[in-house]
PDB file of C-alpha atoms in Angstrom:
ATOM      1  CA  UNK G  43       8.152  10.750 -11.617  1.00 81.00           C
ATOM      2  CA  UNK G  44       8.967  13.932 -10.081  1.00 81.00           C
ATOM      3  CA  UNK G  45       6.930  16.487 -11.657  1.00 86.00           C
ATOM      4  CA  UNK G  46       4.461  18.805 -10.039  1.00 89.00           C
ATOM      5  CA  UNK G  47       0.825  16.881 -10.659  1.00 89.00           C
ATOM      6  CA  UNK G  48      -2.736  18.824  -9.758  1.00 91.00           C
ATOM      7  CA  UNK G  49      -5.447  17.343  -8.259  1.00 93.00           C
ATOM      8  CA  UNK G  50      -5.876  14.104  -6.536  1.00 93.00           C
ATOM      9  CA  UNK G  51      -3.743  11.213  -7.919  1.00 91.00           C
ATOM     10  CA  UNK G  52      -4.339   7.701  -6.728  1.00 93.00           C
ATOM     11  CA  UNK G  53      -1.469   5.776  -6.273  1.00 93.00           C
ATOM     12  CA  UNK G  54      -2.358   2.206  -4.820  1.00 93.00           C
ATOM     13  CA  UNK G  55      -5.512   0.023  -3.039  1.00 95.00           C
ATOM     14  CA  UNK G  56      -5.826  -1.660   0.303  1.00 97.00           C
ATOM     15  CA  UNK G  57      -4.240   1.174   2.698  1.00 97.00           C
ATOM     16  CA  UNK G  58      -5.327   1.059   6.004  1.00 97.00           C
ATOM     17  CA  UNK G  59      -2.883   4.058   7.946  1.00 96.00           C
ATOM     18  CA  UNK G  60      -1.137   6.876   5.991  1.00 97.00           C
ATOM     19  CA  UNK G  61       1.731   8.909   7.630  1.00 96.00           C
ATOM     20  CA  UNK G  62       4.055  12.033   6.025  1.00 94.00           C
ATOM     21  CA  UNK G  63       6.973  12.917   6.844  1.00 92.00           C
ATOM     22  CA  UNK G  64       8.389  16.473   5.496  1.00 89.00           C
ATOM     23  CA  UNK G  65      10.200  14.713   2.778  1.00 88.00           C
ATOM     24  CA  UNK G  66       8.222  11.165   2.588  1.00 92.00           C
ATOM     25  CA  UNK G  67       5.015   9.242   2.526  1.00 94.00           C
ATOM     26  CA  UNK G  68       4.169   6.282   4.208  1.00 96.00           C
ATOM     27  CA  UNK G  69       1.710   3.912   3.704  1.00 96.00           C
ATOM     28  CA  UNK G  70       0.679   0.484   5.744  1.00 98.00           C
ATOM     29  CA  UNK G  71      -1.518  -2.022   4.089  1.00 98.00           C
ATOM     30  CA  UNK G  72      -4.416  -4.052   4.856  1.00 97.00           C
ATOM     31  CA  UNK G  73      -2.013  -6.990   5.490  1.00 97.00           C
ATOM     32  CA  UNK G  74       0.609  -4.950   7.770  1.00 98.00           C
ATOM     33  CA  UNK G  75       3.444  -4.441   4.853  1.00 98.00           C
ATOM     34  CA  UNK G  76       4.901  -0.689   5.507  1.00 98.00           C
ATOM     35  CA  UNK G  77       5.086   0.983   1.938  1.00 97.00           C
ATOM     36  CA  UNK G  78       6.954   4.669   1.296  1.00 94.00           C
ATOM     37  CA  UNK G  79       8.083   6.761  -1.169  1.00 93.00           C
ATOM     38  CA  UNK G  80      10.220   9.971  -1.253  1.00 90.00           C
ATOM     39  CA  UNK G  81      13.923  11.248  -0.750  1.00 82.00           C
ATOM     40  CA  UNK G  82      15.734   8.661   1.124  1.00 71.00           C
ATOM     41  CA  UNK G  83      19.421   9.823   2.183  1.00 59.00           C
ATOM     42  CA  UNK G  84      21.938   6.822   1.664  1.00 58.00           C
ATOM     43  CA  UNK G  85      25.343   7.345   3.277  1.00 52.00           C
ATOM     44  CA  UNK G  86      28.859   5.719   2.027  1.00 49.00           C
ATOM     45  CA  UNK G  87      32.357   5.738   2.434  1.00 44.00           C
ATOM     46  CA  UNK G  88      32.807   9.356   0.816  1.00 48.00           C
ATOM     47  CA  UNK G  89      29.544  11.251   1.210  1.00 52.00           C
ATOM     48  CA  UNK G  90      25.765  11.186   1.337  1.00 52.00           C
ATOM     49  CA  UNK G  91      24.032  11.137  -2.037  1.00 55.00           C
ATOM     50  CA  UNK G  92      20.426  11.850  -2.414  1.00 63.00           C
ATOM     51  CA  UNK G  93      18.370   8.714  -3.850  1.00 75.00           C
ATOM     52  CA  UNK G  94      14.567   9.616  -4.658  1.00 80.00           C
ATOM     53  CA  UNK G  95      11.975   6.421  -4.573  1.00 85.00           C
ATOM     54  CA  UNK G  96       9.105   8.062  -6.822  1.00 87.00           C
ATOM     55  CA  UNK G  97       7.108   4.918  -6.073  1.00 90.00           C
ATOM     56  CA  UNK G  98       6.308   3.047  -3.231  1.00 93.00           C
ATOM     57  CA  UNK G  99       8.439   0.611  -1.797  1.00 93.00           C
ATOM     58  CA  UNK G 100       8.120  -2.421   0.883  1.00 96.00           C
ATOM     59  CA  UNK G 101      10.119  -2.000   3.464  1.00 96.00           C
ATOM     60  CA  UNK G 102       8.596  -3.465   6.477  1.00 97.00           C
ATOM     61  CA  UNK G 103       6.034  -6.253   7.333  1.00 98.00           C
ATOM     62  CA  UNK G 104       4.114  -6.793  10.163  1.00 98.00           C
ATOM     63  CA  UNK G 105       3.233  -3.179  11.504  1.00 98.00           C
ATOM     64  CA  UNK G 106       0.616  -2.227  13.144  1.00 98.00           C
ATOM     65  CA  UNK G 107       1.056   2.018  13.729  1.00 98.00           C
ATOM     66  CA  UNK G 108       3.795   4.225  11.977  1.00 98.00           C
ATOM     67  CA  UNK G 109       4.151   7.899  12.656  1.00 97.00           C
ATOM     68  CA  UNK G 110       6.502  10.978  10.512  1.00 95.00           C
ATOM     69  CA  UNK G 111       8.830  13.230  11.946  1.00 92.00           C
ATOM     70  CA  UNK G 112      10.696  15.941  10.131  1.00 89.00           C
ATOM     71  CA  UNK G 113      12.816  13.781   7.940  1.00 91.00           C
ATOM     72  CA  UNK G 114      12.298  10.263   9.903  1.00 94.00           C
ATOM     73  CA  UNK G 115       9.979   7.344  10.157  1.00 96.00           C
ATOM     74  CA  UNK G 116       8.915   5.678  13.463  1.00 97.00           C
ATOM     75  CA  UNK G 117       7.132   2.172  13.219  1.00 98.00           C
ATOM     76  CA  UNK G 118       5.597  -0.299  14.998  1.00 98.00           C
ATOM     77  CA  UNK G 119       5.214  -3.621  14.750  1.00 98.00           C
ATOM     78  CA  UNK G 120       2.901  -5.822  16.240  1.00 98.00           C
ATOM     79  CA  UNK G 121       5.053  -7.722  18.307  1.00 98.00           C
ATOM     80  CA  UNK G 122       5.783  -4.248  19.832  1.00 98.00           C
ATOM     81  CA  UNK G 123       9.180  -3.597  18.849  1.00 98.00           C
ATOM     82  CA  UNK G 124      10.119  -0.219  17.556  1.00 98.00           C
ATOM     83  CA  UNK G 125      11.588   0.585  14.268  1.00 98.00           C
ATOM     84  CA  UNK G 126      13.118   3.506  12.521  1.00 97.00           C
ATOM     85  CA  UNK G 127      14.705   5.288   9.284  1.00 94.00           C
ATOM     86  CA  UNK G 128      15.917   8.695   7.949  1.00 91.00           C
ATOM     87  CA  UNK G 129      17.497  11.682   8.848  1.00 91.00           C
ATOM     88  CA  UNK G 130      19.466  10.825  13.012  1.00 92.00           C
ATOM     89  CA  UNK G 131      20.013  14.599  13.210  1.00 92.00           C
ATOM     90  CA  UNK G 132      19.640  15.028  17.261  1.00 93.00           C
ATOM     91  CA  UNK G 133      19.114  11.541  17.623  1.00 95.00           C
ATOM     92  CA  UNK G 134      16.056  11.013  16.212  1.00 96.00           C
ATOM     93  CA  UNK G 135      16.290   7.486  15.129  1.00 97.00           C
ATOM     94  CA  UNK G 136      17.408   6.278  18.873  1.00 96.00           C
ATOM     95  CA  UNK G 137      20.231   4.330  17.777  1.00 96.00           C
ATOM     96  CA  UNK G 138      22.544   6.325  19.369  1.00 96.00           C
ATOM     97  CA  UNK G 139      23.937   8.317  17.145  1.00 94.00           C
ATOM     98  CA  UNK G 140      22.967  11.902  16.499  1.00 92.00           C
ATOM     99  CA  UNK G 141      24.009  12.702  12.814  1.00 90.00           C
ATOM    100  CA  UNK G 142      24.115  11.134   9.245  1.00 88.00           C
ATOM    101  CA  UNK G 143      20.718   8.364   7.671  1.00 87.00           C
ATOM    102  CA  UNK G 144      19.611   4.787   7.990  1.00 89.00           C
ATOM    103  CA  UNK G 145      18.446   3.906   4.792  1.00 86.00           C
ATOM    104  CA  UNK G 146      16.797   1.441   6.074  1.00 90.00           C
ATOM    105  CA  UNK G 147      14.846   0.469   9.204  1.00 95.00           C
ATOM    106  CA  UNK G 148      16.706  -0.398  12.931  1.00 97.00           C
ATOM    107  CA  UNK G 149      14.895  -1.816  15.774  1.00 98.00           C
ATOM    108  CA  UNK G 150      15.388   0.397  18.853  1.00 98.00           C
ATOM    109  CA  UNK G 151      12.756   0.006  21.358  1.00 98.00           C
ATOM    110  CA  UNK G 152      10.421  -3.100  22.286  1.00 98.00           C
ATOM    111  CA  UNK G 153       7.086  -3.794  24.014  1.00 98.00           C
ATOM    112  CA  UNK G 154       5.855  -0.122  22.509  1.00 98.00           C
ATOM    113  CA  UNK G 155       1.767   0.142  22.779  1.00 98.00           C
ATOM    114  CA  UNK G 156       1.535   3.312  20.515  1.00 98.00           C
ATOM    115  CA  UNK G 157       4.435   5.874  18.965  1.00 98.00           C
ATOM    116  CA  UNK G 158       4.214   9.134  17.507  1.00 98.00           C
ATOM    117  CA  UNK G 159       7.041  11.218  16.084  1.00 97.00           C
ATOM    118  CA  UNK G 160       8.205  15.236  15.917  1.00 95.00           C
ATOM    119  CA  UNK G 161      10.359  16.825  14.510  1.00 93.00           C
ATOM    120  CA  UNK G 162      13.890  15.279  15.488  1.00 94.00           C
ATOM    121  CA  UNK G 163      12.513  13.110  18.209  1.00 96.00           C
ATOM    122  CA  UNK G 164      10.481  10.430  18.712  1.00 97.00           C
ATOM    123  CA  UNK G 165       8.277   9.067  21.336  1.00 97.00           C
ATOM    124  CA  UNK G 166       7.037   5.266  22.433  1.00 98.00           C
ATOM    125  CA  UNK G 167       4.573   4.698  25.008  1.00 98.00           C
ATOM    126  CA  UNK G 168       4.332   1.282  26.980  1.00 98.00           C
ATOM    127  CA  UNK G 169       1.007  -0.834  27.717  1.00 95.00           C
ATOM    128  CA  UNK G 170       1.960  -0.068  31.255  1.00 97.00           C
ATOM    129  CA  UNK G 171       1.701   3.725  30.852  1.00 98.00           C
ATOM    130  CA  UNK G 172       5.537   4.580  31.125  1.00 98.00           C
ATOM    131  CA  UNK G 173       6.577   7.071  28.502  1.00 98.00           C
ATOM    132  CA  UNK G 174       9.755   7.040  26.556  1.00 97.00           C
ATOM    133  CA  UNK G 175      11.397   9.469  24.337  1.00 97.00           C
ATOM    134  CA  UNK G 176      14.785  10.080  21.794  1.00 97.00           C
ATOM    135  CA  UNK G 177      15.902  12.644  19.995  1.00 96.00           C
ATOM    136  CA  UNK G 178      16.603  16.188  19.549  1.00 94.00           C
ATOM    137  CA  UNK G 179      15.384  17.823  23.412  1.00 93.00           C
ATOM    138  CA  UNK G 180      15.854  21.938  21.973  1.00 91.00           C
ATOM    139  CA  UNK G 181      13.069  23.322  23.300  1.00 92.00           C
ATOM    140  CA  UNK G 182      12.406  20.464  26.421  1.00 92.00           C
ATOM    141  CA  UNK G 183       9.766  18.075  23.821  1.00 94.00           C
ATOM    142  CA  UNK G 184      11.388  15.016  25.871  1.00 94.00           C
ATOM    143  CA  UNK G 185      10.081  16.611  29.308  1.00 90.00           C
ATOM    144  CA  UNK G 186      13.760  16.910  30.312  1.00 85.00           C
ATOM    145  CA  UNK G 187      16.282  20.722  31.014  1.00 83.00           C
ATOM    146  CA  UNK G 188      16.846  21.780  27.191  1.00 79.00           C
ATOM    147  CA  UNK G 189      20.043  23.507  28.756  1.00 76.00           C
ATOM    148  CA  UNK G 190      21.954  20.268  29.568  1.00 78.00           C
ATOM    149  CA  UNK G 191      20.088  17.904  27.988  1.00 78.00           C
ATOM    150  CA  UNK G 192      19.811  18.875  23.846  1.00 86.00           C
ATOM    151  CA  UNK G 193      19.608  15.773  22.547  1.00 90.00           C
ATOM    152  CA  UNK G 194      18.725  11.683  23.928  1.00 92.00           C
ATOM    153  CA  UNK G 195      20.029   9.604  21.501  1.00 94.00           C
ATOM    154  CA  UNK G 196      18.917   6.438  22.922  1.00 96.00           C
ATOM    155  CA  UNK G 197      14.830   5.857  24.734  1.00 97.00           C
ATOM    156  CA  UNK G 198      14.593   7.334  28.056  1.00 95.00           C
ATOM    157  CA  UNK G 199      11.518   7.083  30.289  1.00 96.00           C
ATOM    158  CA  UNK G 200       9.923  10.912  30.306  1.00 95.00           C
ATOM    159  CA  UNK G 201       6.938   9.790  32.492  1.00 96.00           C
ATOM    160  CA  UNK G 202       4.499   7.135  34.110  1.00 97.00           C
ATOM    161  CA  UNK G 203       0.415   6.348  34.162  1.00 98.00           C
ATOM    162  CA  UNK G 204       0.162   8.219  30.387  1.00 98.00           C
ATOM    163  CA  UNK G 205      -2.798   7.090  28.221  1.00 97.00           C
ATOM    164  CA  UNK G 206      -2.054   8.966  25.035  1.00 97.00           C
ATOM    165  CA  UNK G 207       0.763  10.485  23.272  1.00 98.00           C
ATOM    166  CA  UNK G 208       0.887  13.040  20.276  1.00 97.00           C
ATOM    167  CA  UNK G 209       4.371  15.077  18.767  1.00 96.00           C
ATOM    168  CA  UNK G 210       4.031  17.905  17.017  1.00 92.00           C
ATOM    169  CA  UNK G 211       6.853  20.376  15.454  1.00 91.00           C
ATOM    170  CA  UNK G 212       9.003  20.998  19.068  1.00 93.00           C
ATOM    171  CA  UNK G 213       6.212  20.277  21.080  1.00 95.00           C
ATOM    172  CA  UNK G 214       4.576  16.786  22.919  1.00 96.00           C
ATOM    173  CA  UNK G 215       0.686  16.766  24.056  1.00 96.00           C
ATOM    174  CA  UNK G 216      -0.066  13.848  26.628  1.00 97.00           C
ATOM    175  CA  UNK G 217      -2.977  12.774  28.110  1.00 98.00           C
ATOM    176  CA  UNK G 218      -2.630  10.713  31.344  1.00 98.00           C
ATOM    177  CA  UNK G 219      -4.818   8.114  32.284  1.00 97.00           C
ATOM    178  CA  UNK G 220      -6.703  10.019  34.905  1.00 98.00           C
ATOM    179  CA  UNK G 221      -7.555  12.187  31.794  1.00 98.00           C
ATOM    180  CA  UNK G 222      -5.309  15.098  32.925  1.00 97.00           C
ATOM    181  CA  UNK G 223      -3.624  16.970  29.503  1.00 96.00           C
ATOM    182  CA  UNK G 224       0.033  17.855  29.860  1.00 96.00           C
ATOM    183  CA  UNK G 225       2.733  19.594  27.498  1.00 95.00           C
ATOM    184  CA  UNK G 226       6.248  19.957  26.978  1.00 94.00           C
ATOM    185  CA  UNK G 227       8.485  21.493  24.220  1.00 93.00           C
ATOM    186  CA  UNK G 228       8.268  24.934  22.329  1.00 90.00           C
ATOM    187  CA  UNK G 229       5.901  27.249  23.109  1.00 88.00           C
ATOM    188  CA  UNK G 230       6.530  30.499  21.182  1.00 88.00           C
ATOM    189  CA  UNK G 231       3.161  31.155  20.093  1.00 90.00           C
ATOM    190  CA  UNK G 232       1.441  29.957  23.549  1.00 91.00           C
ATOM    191  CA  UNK G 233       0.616  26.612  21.922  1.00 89.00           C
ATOM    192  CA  UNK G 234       1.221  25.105  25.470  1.00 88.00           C
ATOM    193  CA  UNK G 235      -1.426  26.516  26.621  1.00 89.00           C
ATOM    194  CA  UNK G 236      -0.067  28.091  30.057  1.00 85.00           C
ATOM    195  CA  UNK G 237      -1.856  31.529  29.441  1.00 87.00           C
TER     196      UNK G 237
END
């Protein structure tokens, strides 16, 4: 349904990695299948309608990590390809387009070790340490000039030699593998932590 419910509701067993998106939940199982449930945007010919999934659906198999942005999913598989779904606004999705919904996962990146996702942009780290990133670049998340560069549709490299990634609202944390912590992205309550 879609009424308000209090207190803790359980909804299914055998969940092994949860993610949320602002308007979504996302659940992988103990045997890899990608479940969610939510508002799901579906676009035709003459407009987009909303289209609410009040129960969890399969929709992927195989994963191994998936990650929520605003109002987009980011998953990967363990063959280490890279799939998305939702809301492209600023290119989130990495398909190349920067408006409108995928109702349903698109492969756009491959040989991915980890991913994590923001807002409107995504991120996908290699085994090999290179960084990539996609999406909406506002505030400089993708480690790139905000002023020419608003929004990477498609993966870009950001950086080399990281060990750990993490997106928050506008704003990417990374850790390199010499154990060195650097940011990027919006910073209008110091959460950079420049001083």
């Amino acid at each position: 349904d879609r009424q308000q419910h209090h207190g803790m509701q359980f909804i299914m067993g055998g969940v092994r990695d949860v993610a949320c998106t602002a308007t979504a939940s996302i659940f992988i199982t103990d045997d890899g299948d990608l479940y969610w449930c939510g508002l799901r945007m579906q676009q035709n010919s003459m407009n987009a309608q909303l289209c609410y999934e009040p129960s969890p659906v399969k929709a992927l198999s195989d994963v191994k990590a998936v990650d929520g942005g605003g109002e987009h999913i980011v998953a990967l598989k363990n063959d280490g390809t890279v799939w998305t779904m939702g809301c492209a606004y600023g290119g989130a999705l990495g398909n190349g387009v920067t408006s409108g919904f995928s109702p349903t996962f698109i492969q756009v990146f491959s040989g991915a070790d980890s991913v994590s996702a923001g807002c409107s942009y995504t991120m996908a780290l290699k085994a090999d340490g290179t960084l990539y990133g996609w999406g909406s670049n506002s505030c400089g998340q993708l480690g790139r000039d905000f002023t020419t560069y608003r929004t990477v549709s498609t993966p870009v490299p950001v950086m080399t030699g990281v060990k750990s990634v993490e997106c928050g609202y506008n704003i990417t944390q990374v850790i390199k593998t010499d154990n060195t912590l650097w940011s990027m992205g919006w910073n209008y309550h110091g959460e950079l932590g420049q001083g």
